[in-house]
Short mmCIF file of C-alpha atoms in Angstrom, two decimals:
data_model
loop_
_atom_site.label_atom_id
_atom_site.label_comp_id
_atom_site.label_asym_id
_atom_site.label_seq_id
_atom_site.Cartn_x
_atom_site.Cartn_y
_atom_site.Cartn_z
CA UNK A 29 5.54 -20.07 -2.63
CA UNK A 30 2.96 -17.98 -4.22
CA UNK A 31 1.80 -14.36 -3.21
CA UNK A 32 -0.98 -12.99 -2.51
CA UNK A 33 -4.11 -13.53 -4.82
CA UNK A 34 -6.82 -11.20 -5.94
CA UNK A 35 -9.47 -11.91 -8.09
CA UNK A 36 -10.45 -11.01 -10.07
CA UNK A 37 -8.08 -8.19 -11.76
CA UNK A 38 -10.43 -6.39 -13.16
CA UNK A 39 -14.18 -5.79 -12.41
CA UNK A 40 -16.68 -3.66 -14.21
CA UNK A 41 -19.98 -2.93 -12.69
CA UNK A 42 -23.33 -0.50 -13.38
CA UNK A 43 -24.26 1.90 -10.74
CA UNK A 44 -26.62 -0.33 -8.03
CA UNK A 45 -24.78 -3.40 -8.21
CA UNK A 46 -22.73 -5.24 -5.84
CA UNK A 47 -19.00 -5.77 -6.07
CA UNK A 48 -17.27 -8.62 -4.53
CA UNK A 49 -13.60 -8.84 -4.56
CA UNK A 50 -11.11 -11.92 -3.19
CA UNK A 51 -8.45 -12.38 -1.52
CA UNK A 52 -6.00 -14.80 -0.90
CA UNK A 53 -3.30 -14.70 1.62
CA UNK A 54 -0.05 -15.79 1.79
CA UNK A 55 0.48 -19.71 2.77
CA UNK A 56 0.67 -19.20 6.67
CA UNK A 57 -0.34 -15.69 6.33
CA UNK A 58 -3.64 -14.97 8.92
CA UNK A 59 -3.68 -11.17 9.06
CA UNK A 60 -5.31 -9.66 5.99
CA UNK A 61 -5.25 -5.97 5.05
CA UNK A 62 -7.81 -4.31 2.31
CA UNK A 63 -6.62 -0.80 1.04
CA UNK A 64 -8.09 2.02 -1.70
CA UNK A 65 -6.13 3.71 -4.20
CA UNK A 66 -7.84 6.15 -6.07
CA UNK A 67 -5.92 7.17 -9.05
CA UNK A 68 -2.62 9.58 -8.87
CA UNK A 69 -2.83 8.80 -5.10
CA UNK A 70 -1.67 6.93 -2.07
CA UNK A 71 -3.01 3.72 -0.40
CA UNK A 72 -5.20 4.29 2.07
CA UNK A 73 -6.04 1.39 4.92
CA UNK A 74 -9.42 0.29 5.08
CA UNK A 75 -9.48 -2.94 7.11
CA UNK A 76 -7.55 -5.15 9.18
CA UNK A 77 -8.79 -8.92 9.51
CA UNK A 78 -7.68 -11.84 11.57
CA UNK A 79 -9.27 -15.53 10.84
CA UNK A 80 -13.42 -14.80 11.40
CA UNK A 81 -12.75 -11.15 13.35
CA UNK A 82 -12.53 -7.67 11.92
CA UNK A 83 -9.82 -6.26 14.08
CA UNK A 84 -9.74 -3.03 12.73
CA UNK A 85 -12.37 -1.05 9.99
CA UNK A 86 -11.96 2.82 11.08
CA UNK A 87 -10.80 2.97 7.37
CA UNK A 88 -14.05 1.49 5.92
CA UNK A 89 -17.07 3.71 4.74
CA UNK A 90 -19.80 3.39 7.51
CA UNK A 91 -22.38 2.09 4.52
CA UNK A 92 -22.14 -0.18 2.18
CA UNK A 93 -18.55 -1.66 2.36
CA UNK A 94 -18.42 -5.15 4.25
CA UNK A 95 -15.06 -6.85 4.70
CA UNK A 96 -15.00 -10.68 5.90
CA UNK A 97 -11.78 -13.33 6.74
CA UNK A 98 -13.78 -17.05 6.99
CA UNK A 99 -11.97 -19.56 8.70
CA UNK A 100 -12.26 -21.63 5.30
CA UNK A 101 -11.12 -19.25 2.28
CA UNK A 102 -10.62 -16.20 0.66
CA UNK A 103 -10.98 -12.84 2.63
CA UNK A 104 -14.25 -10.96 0.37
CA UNK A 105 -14.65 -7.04 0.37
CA UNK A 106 -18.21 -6.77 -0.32
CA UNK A 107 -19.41 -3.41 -1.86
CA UNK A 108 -22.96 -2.98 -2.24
CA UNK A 109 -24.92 -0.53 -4.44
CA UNK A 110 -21.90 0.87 -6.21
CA UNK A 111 -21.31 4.17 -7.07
CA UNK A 112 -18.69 6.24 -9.60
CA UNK A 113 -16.72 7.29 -6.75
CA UNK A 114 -16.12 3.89 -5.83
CA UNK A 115 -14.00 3.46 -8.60
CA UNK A 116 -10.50 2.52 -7.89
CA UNK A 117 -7.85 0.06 -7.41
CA UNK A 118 -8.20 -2.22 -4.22
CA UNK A 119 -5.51 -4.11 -2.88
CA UNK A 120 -5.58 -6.57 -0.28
CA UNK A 121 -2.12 -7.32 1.71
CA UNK A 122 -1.26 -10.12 4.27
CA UNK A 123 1.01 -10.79 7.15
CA UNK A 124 2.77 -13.57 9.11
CA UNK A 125 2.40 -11.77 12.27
CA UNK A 126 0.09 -9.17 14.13
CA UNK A 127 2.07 -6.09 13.31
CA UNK A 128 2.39 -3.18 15.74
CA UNK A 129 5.42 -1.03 13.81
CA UNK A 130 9.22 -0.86 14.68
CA UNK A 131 9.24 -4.69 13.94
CA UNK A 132 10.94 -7.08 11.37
CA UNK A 133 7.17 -8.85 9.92
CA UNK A 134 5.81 -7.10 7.04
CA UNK A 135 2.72 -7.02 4.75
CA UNK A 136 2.71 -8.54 1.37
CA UNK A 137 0.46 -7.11 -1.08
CA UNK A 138 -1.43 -8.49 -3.95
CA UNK A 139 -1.78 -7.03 -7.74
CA UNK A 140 -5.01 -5.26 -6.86
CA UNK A 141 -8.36 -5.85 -7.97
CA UNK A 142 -9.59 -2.32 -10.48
CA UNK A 143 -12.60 -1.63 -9.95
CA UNK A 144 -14.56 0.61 -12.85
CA UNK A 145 -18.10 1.66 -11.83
CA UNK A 146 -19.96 2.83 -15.21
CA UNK B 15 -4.82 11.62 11.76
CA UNK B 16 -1.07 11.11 10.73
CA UNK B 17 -0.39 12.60 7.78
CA UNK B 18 2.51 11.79 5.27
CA UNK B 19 3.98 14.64 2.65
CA UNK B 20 5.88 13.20 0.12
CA UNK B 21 8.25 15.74 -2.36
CA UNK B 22 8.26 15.65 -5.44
CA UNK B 23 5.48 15.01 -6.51
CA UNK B 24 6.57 13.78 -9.97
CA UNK B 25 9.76 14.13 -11.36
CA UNK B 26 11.98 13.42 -14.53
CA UNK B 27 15.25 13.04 -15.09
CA UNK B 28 17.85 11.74 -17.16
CA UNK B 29 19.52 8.49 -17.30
CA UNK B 30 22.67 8.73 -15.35
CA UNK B 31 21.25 11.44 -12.92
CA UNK B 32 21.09 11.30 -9.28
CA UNK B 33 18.05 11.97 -7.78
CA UNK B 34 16.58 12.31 -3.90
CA UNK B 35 13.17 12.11 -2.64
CA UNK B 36 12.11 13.00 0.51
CA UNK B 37 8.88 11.82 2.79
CA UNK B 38 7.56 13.75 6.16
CA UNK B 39 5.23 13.34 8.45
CA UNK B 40 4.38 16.03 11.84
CA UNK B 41 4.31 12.67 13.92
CA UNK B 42 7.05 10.10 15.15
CA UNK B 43 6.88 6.72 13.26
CA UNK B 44 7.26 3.53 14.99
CA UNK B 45 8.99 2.31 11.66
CA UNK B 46 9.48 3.57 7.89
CA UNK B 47 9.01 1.79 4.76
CA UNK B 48 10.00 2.19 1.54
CA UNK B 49 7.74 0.67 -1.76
CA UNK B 50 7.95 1.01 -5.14
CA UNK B 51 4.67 0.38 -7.38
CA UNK B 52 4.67 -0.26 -11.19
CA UNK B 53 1.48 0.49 -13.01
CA UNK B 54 -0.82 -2.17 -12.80
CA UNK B 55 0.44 -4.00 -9.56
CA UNK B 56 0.58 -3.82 -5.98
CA UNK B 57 3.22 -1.63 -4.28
CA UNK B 58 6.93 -3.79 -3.76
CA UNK B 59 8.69 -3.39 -0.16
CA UNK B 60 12.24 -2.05 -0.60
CA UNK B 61 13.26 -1.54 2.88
CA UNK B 62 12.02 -1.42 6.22
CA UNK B 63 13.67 1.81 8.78
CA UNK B 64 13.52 1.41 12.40
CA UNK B 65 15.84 3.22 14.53
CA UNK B 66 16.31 6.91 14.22
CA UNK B 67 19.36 8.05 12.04
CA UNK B 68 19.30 4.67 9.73
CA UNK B 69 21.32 4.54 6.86
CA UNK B 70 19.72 1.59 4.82
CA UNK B 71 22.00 0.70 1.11
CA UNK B 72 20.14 -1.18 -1.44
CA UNK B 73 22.12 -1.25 -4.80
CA UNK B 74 21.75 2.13 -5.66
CA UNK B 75 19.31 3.41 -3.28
CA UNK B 76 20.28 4.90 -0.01
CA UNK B 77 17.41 5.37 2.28
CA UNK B 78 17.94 7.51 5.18
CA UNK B 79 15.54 7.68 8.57
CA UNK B 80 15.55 10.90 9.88
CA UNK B 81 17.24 11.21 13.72
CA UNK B 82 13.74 11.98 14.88
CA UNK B 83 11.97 9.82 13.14
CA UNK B 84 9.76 11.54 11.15
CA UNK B 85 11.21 12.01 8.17
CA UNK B 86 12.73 10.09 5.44
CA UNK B 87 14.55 9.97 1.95
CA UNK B 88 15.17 8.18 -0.99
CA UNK B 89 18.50 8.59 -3.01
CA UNK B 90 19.02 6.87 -6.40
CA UNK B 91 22.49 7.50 -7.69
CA UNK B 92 23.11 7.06 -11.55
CA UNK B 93 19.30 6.27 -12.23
CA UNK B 94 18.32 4.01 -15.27
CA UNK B 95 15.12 3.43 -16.93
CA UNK B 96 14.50 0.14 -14.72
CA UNK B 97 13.77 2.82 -11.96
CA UNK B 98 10.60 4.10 -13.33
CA UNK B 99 7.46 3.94 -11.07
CA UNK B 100 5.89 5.45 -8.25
CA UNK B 101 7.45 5.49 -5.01
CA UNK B 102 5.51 5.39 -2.11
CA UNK B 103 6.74 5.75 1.97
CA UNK B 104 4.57 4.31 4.65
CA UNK B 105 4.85 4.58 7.84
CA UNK B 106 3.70 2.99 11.52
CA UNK B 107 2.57 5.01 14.42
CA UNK B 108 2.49 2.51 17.08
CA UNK B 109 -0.78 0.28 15.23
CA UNK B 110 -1.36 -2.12 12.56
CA UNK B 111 -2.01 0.42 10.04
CA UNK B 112 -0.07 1.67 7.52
CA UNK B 113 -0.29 4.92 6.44
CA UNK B 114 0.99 5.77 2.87
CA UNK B 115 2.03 8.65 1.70
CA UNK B 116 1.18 10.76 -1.58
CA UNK B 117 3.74 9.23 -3.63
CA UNK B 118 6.25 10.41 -6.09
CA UNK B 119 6.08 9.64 -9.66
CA UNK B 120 9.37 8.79 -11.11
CA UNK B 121 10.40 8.81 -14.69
CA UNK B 122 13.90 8.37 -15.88
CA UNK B 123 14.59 9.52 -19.88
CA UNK B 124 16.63 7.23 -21.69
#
């Protein structure tokens, strides 16, 4: 049963270009996380996606950042016009179930996608 | 915004040592969890606390949820290099999102 995919693992783009970055759940998985580490800190939540609906994006910045879940394939986190500060790793986690806390469903997260903005 | 302290921030030991870290937060958690992340890869759940005063064993770790539920620690008895990494608590507060703490940087000395 394999994990959860990102691709790709590593992305290097100029200042002004766009960034796209996959991910694929879990077989059975349809709740899709995105998360930012910047480096020598936490994770911090970005969005939340269900099958074609953003559930959740009070983590996202309010410009530039995009995050979509198609019914057909990968969830995409869609960074235009890069900038330095948006270098960092970004990891994308999915669950079984709708999680609210305090139950036994968790998220599974993927090997990250690093992004390096020259 | 919720808000989670972890302490140490880094430390190093050596092999054979006991060690405890320790994760706090000013608001309840619906549940605790425990990852560990190795450089280059996504974080790895160890263990999941629900109910205040939880006493979780796994191998040598020991987690511990605090009766009020919002605190938390790790203990690693007789650490070994295989323990190396960053461990990271997150926590629920009654959402979908997980909040992460800081993070404490583990190295164990051979």
């Amino acid at each position: 049963n394999a994990g959860v995919m990102q691709n790709p693992r590593h992305l290097v783009r100029r200042r002004g270009q766009e960034a796209r970055l996959r991910c694929s759940p879990m077989k059975g998985h349809s709740h899709v996380y995105w998360y930012r580490q910047l480096p020598e800190e936490g994770l911090k939540f970005m969005v939340y996606l269900q099958k074609e609906n953003i559930i959740d994006e009070s983590g996202m910045p309010k410009e530039r950042f995009s995050a979509e879940f198609p019914k057909e394939g990968p969830s995409i986190l869609r960074i235009q016009q890069v900038v330095r500060g948006d270098s960092a790793a970004y990891f994308c986690a999915s669950s079984r179930l709708r999680l609210a806390g305090g139950g036994t469903d968790t998220q599974y997260f993927g090997p990250g996608t690093r992004l390096t903005v020259l | 915004t919720q808000l989670l302290e972890q302490s140490p921030q880094f430390l190093s030991i050596q092999e054979g040592e006991n060690l405890t870290v320790y994760c706090n937060s000013s608001s309840v958690f619906s549940s605790l969890q425990w990852y560990r992340q190795e450089p280059g890869e996504g974080p790895v759940l160890l263990v999941t606390v629900v109910t205040g005063g939880e006493v979780k064993k796994l191998k040598r770790l020991t987690f511990q949820f605090g009766d009020a539920r919002k605190d938390s620690s790790l203990h690693i008895t007789a650490a070994q290099p295989g323990d190396t990494g960053l461990y990271l608590c997150a926590g629920y507060f009654g959402n979908e999102k997980l909040t992460f703490g800081t993070g404490t940087r583990l190295t164990i000395i051979p």
